[in-house]
Every structure is written in structure tokens, then in C-alpha cells.
């Protein structure tokens, strides 16, 4: 069992609901600061509020890129990435074009990932596969493309699809990722037991909408 402090530093605390209000966002940020989560994943239009409330803390801002569908153009994703880092993000999570993966357009996906990584200019990059939509073979291919594209993490899910992280997917992704790519488990991380299990299986980052529920103080 990890300490609360150790667990907190693996968590991207997520509030990406399109109808979230400013008061809800401020409460989310205040909680993240209290628990010392690694980052908050929030809509980019809210970054000024986050910079205000997180100033002087050890909580960073994580930008969603291509959310929640993934089928915006690569040029749009590159602009989003550059803009997000210019406005205060320290990390970014990009959703791939899922249809491209399922159609075998691997070169297009790898090129998009490379351009995303280049736009981040050395900052942490995570690429989302949306595993609930994919076959096992597609998941394997997706991890390999993320690895070749040079991102830091491959991630399971946005939380907006039909499912989230599963033990089977984390095992598969960790195996394919090897030593050069980290794995982020996201979607359905609703208990301390699940969080610990995902980390035990080899994930090094967790995405959760209510991570405070994983802790007892």
C-alpha cells in the first residue's frame, strides 16, 4: 500500500464536463491543491482561474487536446497544444483519431503524434487510445504507434466513451510499452483498491474525476 502522499503524486485530477460551472471548477482546484495531486486536467478556457488558484502550489495544469472525439484535424491539435502550453499547461493529453486507427491509417496517426510531441517542446505528452472502442490487435497497434511517435505516456480513456481502464488493458499496454513509454490508467478509478491495482500492474499515472474519494485522513 502506497502512502497517501505517494498516491496523490500519481493522479491527474480531472474535471472536463462541458457543463461544469466556475464554482465547481474552483472547488475542484481547491481540492487538488489540498491533496497535492500531480495535475488538474481541465478545459483550456479555465486556465486563468487555475493559474490563480494553484499559484505557488505543486499542482500543475494538464491540457486536453482533441477532446472528446479525437477527429479534429492534426493542425487543430497542434494549435491547441501550442496554445495550451503558452497559457500555462505543463502536460497535455491528446486523443488520437480512433477512426484512423481502426481503418489502418497508421502513418497518419504516427505523424500526428510526432507533431503533437514536437508542439509540446519537451513537456510531458500523453496519447489516449480510447481502448473501449478497440480490439486487442488495435490496442497493441495503438501502443506501438504512440511509442514510435515519441510521446511520454499512452493512456486508456477519456472518460467520455463506453468504458474506462481495465486490468486486462493495463497489462497489455504495459507489456507493449516496455521501458520507453509509460502508461496512464484513466476511467473508472473510483476506489483506493482499483487505484493501487492499476499501479501494481505497471501504470505510473492515474486519471480520476473524484480522486479525493481514494483517500482517508
GROMACS .gro file of C-alpha atoms in nm:
model
  217
    1UNK     CA    1   0.000   0.000   0.000
    2UNK     CA    2   0.135   0.338  -0.102
    3UNK     CA    3   0.127   0.633   0.131
    4UNK     CA    4  -0.136   0.897   0.063
    5UNK     CA    5   0.139   1.132  -0.049
    6UNK     CA    6   0.282   0.878  -0.293
    7UNK     CA    7  -0.058   0.801  -0.441
    8UNK     CA    8  -0.153   1.168  -0.475
    9UNK     CA    9   0.150   1.239  -0.692
   10UNK     CA   10   0.034   0.981  -0.949
   11UNK     CA   11  -0.304   1.147  -1.002
   12UNK     CA   12  -0.433   1.381  -1.271
   13UNK     CA   13  -0.749   1.518  -1.109
   14UNK     CA   14  -0.999   1.559  -1.390
   15UNK     CA   15  -1.290   1.796  -1.447
   16UNK     CA   16  -1.379   1.803  -1.816
   17UNK     CA   17  -1.758   1.808  -1.807
   18UNK     CA   18  -1.877   2.069  -2.058
   19UNK     CA   19  -2.143   2.196  -1.817
   20UNK     CA   20  -1.911   2.241  -1.517
   21UNK     CA   21  -1.956   2.582  -1.357
   22UNK     CA   22  -1.684   2.814  -1.233
   23UNK     CA   23  -1.778   2.747  -0.872
   24UNK     CA   24  -1.746   2.371  -0.934
   25UNK     CA   25  -1.411   2.428  -1.102
   26UNK     CA   26  -1.284   2.638  -0.813
   27UNK     CA   27  -1.387   2.367  -0.567
   28UNK     CA   28  -1.208   2.109  -0.781
   29UNK     CA   29  -0.890   2.315  -0.790
   30UNK     CA   30  -0.901   2.381  -0.416
   31UNK     CA   31  -0.929   2.008  -0.351
   32UNK     CA   32  -0.641   1.934  -0.586
   33UNK     CA   33  -0.423   2.184  -0.403
   34UNK     CA   34  -0.521   2.036  -0.064
   35UNK     CA   35  -0.428   1.680  -0.170
   36UNK     CA   36  -0.121   1.776  -0.377
   37UNK     CA   37  -0.233   1.593  -0.689
   38UNK     CA   38   0.015   1.585  -0.976
   39UNK     CA   39  -0.205   1.789  -1.212
   40UNK     CA   40  -0.557   1.907  -1.278
   41UNK     CA   41  -0.697   1.815  -1.619
   42UNK     CA   42  -0.940   2.092  -1.708
   43UNK     CA   43  -1.075   2.272  -2.013
   44UNK     CA   44  -0.824   2.519  -2.154
   45UNK     CA   45  -1.065   2.814  -2.128
   46UNK     CA   46  -1.044   2.776  -1.748
   47UNK     CA   47  -0.664   2.805  -1.730
   48UNK     CA   48  -0.667   3.165  -1.598
   49UNK     CA   49  -0.874   3.053  -1.299
   50UNK     CA   50  -0.642   2.756  -1.243
   51UNK     CA   51  -0.330   2.971  -1.256
   52UNK     CA   52  -0.483   3.198  -0.994
   53UNK     CA   53  -0.588   2.924  -0.753
   54UNK     CA   54  -0.285   2.699  -0.799
   55UNK     CA   55  -0.018   2.971  -0.781
   56UNK     CA   56   0.264   2.863  -0.551
   57UNK     CA   57   0.141   2.503  -0.528
   58UNK     CA   58   0.292   2.179  -0.659
   59UNK     CA   59  -0.014   2.106  -0.875
   60UNK     CA   60   0.031   2.152  -1.249
   61UNK     CA   61  -0.221   2.204  -1.529
   62UNK     CA   62  -0.289   1.923  -1.778
   63UNK     CA   63  -0.441   2.021  -2.114
   64UNK     CA   64  -0.696   1.810  -2.305
   65UNK     CA   65  -0.618   1.807  -2.678
   66UNK     CA   66  -0.869   1.691  -2.939
   67UNK     CA   67  -1.134   1.624  -2.675
   68UNK     CA   68  -1.362   1.442  -2.659
   69UNK     CA   69  -1.384   1.291  -3.009
   70UNK     CA   70  -1.029   1.292  -3.144
   71UNK     CA   71  -1.133   1.364  -3.500
   72UNK     CA   72  -1.030   1.727  -3.527
   73UNK     CA   73  -0.750   1.781  -3.777
   74UNK     CA   74  -0.388   1.740  -3.685
   75UNK     CA   75  -0.335   2.111  -3.749
   76UNK     CA   76  -0.605   2.190  -3.493
   77UNK     CA   77  -0.448   1.959  -3.238
   78UNK     CA   78  -0.107   2.116  -3.291
   79UNK     CA   79  -0.252   2.466  -3.243
   80UNK     CA   80  -0.438   2.354  -2.929
   81UNK     CA   81  -0.114   2.212  -2.790
   82UNK     CA   82   0.094   2.523  -2.856
   83UNK     CA   83  -0.182   2.747  -2.719
   84UNK     CA   84  -0.232   2.534  -2.406
   85UNK     CA   85   0.137   2.541  -2.312
   86UNK     CA   86   0.156   2.912  -2.382
   87UNK     CA   87  -0.133   2.965  -2.140
   88UNK     CA   88   0.007   2.763  -1.850
   89UNK     CA   89  -0.018   2.388  -1.911
   90UNK     CA   90   0.275   2.170  -1.806
   91UNK     CA   91   0.140   1.848  -1.962
   92UNK     CA   92  -0.106   1.759  -2.240
   93UNK     CA   93  -0.325   1.457  -2.319
   94UNK     CA   94  -0.419   1.411  -2.686
   95UNK     CA   95  -0.687   1.176  -2.815
   96UNK     CA   96  -0.596   1.000  -3.138
   97UNK     CA   97  -0.825   0.981  -3.438
   98UNK     CA   98  -0.985   0.649  -3.342
   99UNK     CA   99  -1.134   0.600  -3.687
  100UNK     CA  100  -0.788   0.631  -3.841
  101UNK     CA  101  -0.658   0.356  -3.615
  102UNK     CA  102  -0.950   0.127  -3.691
  103UNK     CA  103  -0.907   0.198  -4.064
  104UNK     CA  104  -0.537   0.112  -4.065
  105UNK     CA  105  -0.416   0.467  -4.129
  106UNK     CA  106  -0.112   0.411  -3.911
  107UNK     CA  107   0.121   0.654  -4.087
  108UNK     CA  108  -0.129   0.937  -4.033
  109UNK     CA  109  -0.156   0.858  -3.663
  110UNK     CA  110   0.218   0.832  -3.612
  111UNK     CA  111   0.270   1.163  -3.792
  112UNK     CA  112   0.004   1.328  -3.576
  113UNK     CA  113   0.168   1.201  -3.258
  114UNK     CA  114   0.509   1.324  -3.375
  115UNK     CA  115   0.367   1.669  -3.446
  116UNK     CA  116   0.192   1.674  -3.107
  117UNK     CA  117   0.516   1.585  -2.932
  118UNK     CA  118   0.707   1.848  -3.129
  119UNK     CA  119   0.447   2.113  -3.041
  120UNK     CA  120   0.493   2.030  -2.672
  121UNK     CA  121   0.861   2.127  -2.696
  122UNK     CA  122   0.987   1.882  -2.437
  123UNK     CA  123   0.689   1.896  -2.200
  124UNK     CA  124   0.506   1.580  -2.089
  125UNK     CA  125   0.282   1.429  -2.358
  126UNK     CA  126   0.017   1.161  -2.320
  127UNK     CA  127  -0.171   0.995  -2.605
  128UNK     CA  128  -0.517   0.846  -2.549
  129UNK     CA  129  -0.631   0.535  -2.737
  130UNK     CA  130  -0.992   0.514  -2.608
  131UNK     CA  131  -0.948   0.141  -2.552
  132UNK     CA  132  -1.318   0.058  -2.508
  133UNK     CA  133  -1.364   0.109  -2.883
  134UNK     CA  134  -1.070  -0.108  -2.987
  135UNK     CA  135  -0.995  -0.475  -3.044
  136UNK     CA  136  -0.693  -0.630  -2.878
  137UNK     CA  137  -0.496  -0.607  -3.203
  138UNK     CA  138  -0.591  -0.239  -3.239
  139UNK     CA  139  -0.480  -0.167  -2.882
  140UNK     CA  140  -0.144  -0.331  -2.948
  141UNK     CA  141  -0.101  -0.134  -3.269
  142UNK     CA  142  -0.202   0.186  -3.091
  143UNK     CA  143   0.059   0.145  -2.817
  144UNK     CA  144   0.325   0.076  -3.078
  145UNK     CA  145   0.233   0.391  -3.270
  146UNK     CA  146   0.249   0.602  -2.953
  147UNK     CA  147   0.588   0.456  -2.876
  148UNK     CA  148   0.718   0.529  -3.226
  149UNK     CA  149   0.570   0.878  -3.214
  150UNK     CA  150   0.783   0.966  -2.913
  151UNK     CA  151   0.518   1.053  -2.651
  152UNK     CA  152   0.584   1.002  -2.280
  153UNK     CA  153   0.262   0.815  -2.195
  154UNK     CA  154  -0.004   0.604  -2.358
  155UNK     CA  155  -0.341   0.641  -2.188
  156UNK     CA  156  -0.651   0.422  -2.185
  157UNK     CA  157  -0.951   0.652  -2.197
  158UNK     CA  158  -1.105   1.000  -2.191
  159UNK     CA  159  -1.391   0.903  -1.959
  160UNK     CA  160  -1.638   1.007  -2.230
  161UNK     CA  161  -1.669   0.671  -2.408
  162UNK     CA  162  -1.834   0.340  -2.323
  163UNK     CA  163  -1.571   0.225  -2.073
  164UNK     CA  164  -1.253   0.304  -1.887
  165UNK     CA  165  -0.936   0.135  -1.774
  166UNK     CA  166  -0.942  -0.241  -1.718
  167UNK     CA  167  -0.682  -0.467  -1.565
  168UNK     CA  168  -0.652  -0.656  -1.894
  169UNK     CA  169  -0.585  -0.338  -2.088
  170UNK     CA  170  -0.323  -0.216  -1.842
  171UNK     CA  171  -0.142  -0.550  -1.857
  172UNK     CA  172  -0.144  -0.538  -2.237
  173UNK     CA  173  -0.036  -0.174  -2.257
  174UNK     CA  174   0.244  -0.211  -2.003
  175UNK     CA  175   0.373  -0.516  -2.187
  176UNK     CA  176   0.375  -0.338  -2.522
  177UNK     CA  177   0.507  -0.010  -2.381
  178UNK     CA  178   0.828  -0.161  -2.246
  179UNK     CA  179   1.078   0.068  -2.078
  180UNK     CA  180   1.049   0.368  -2.311
  181UNK     CA  181   0.679   0.451  -2.264
  182UNK     CA  182   0.469   0.497  -1.951
  183UNK     CA  183   0.104   0.401  -1.909
  184UNK     CA  184  -0.178   0.613  -1.768
  185UNK     CA  185  -0.493   0.438  -1.645
  186UNK     CA  186  -0.799   0.658  -1.673
  187UNK     CA  187  -1.171   0.596  -1.646
  188UNK     CA  188  -1.336   0.406  -1.363
  189UNK     CA  189  -1.069   0.476  -1.098
  190UNK     CA  190  -1.325   0.505  -0.820
  191UNK     CA  191  -1.166   0.330  -0.522
  192UNK     CA  192  -0.829   0.302  -0.348
  193UNK     CA  193  -0.827  -0.069  -0.431
  194UNK     CA  194  -0.864  -0.005  -0.805
  195UNK     CA  195  -0.604   0.272  -0.799
  196UNK     CA  196  -0.349   0.056  -0.619
  197UNK     CA  197  -0.416  -0.235  -0.854
  198UNK     CA  198  -0.358  -0.025  -1.165
  199UNK     CA  199  -0.028   0.098  -1.024
  200UNK     CA  200   0.072  -0.252  -0.919
  201UNK     CA  201   0.012  -0.365  -1.279
  202UNK     CA  202   0.258  -0.105  -1.404
  203UNK     CA  203   0.063   0.214  -1.468
  204UNK     CA  204   0.252   0.518  -1.343
  205UNK     CA  205  -0.023   0.780  -1.372
  206UNK     CA  206  -0.395   0.774  -1.294
  207UNK     CA  207  -0.677   0.992  -1.421
  208UNK     CA  208  -0.975   1.030  -1.188
  209UNK     CA  209  -1.272   1.266  -1.162
  210UNK     CA  210  -1.311   1.238  -0.783
  211UNK     CA  211  -0.968   1.130  -0.659
  212UNK     CA  212  -1.030   1.269  -0.312
  213UNK     CA  213  -1.253   0.965  -0.256
  214UNK     CA  214  -0.944   0.743  -0.272
  215UNK     CA  215  -0.804   0.889   0.049
  216UNK     CA  216  -0.888   0.862   0.416
  217UNK     CA  217  -0.746   1.120   0.651
   0.00000   0.00000   0.00000
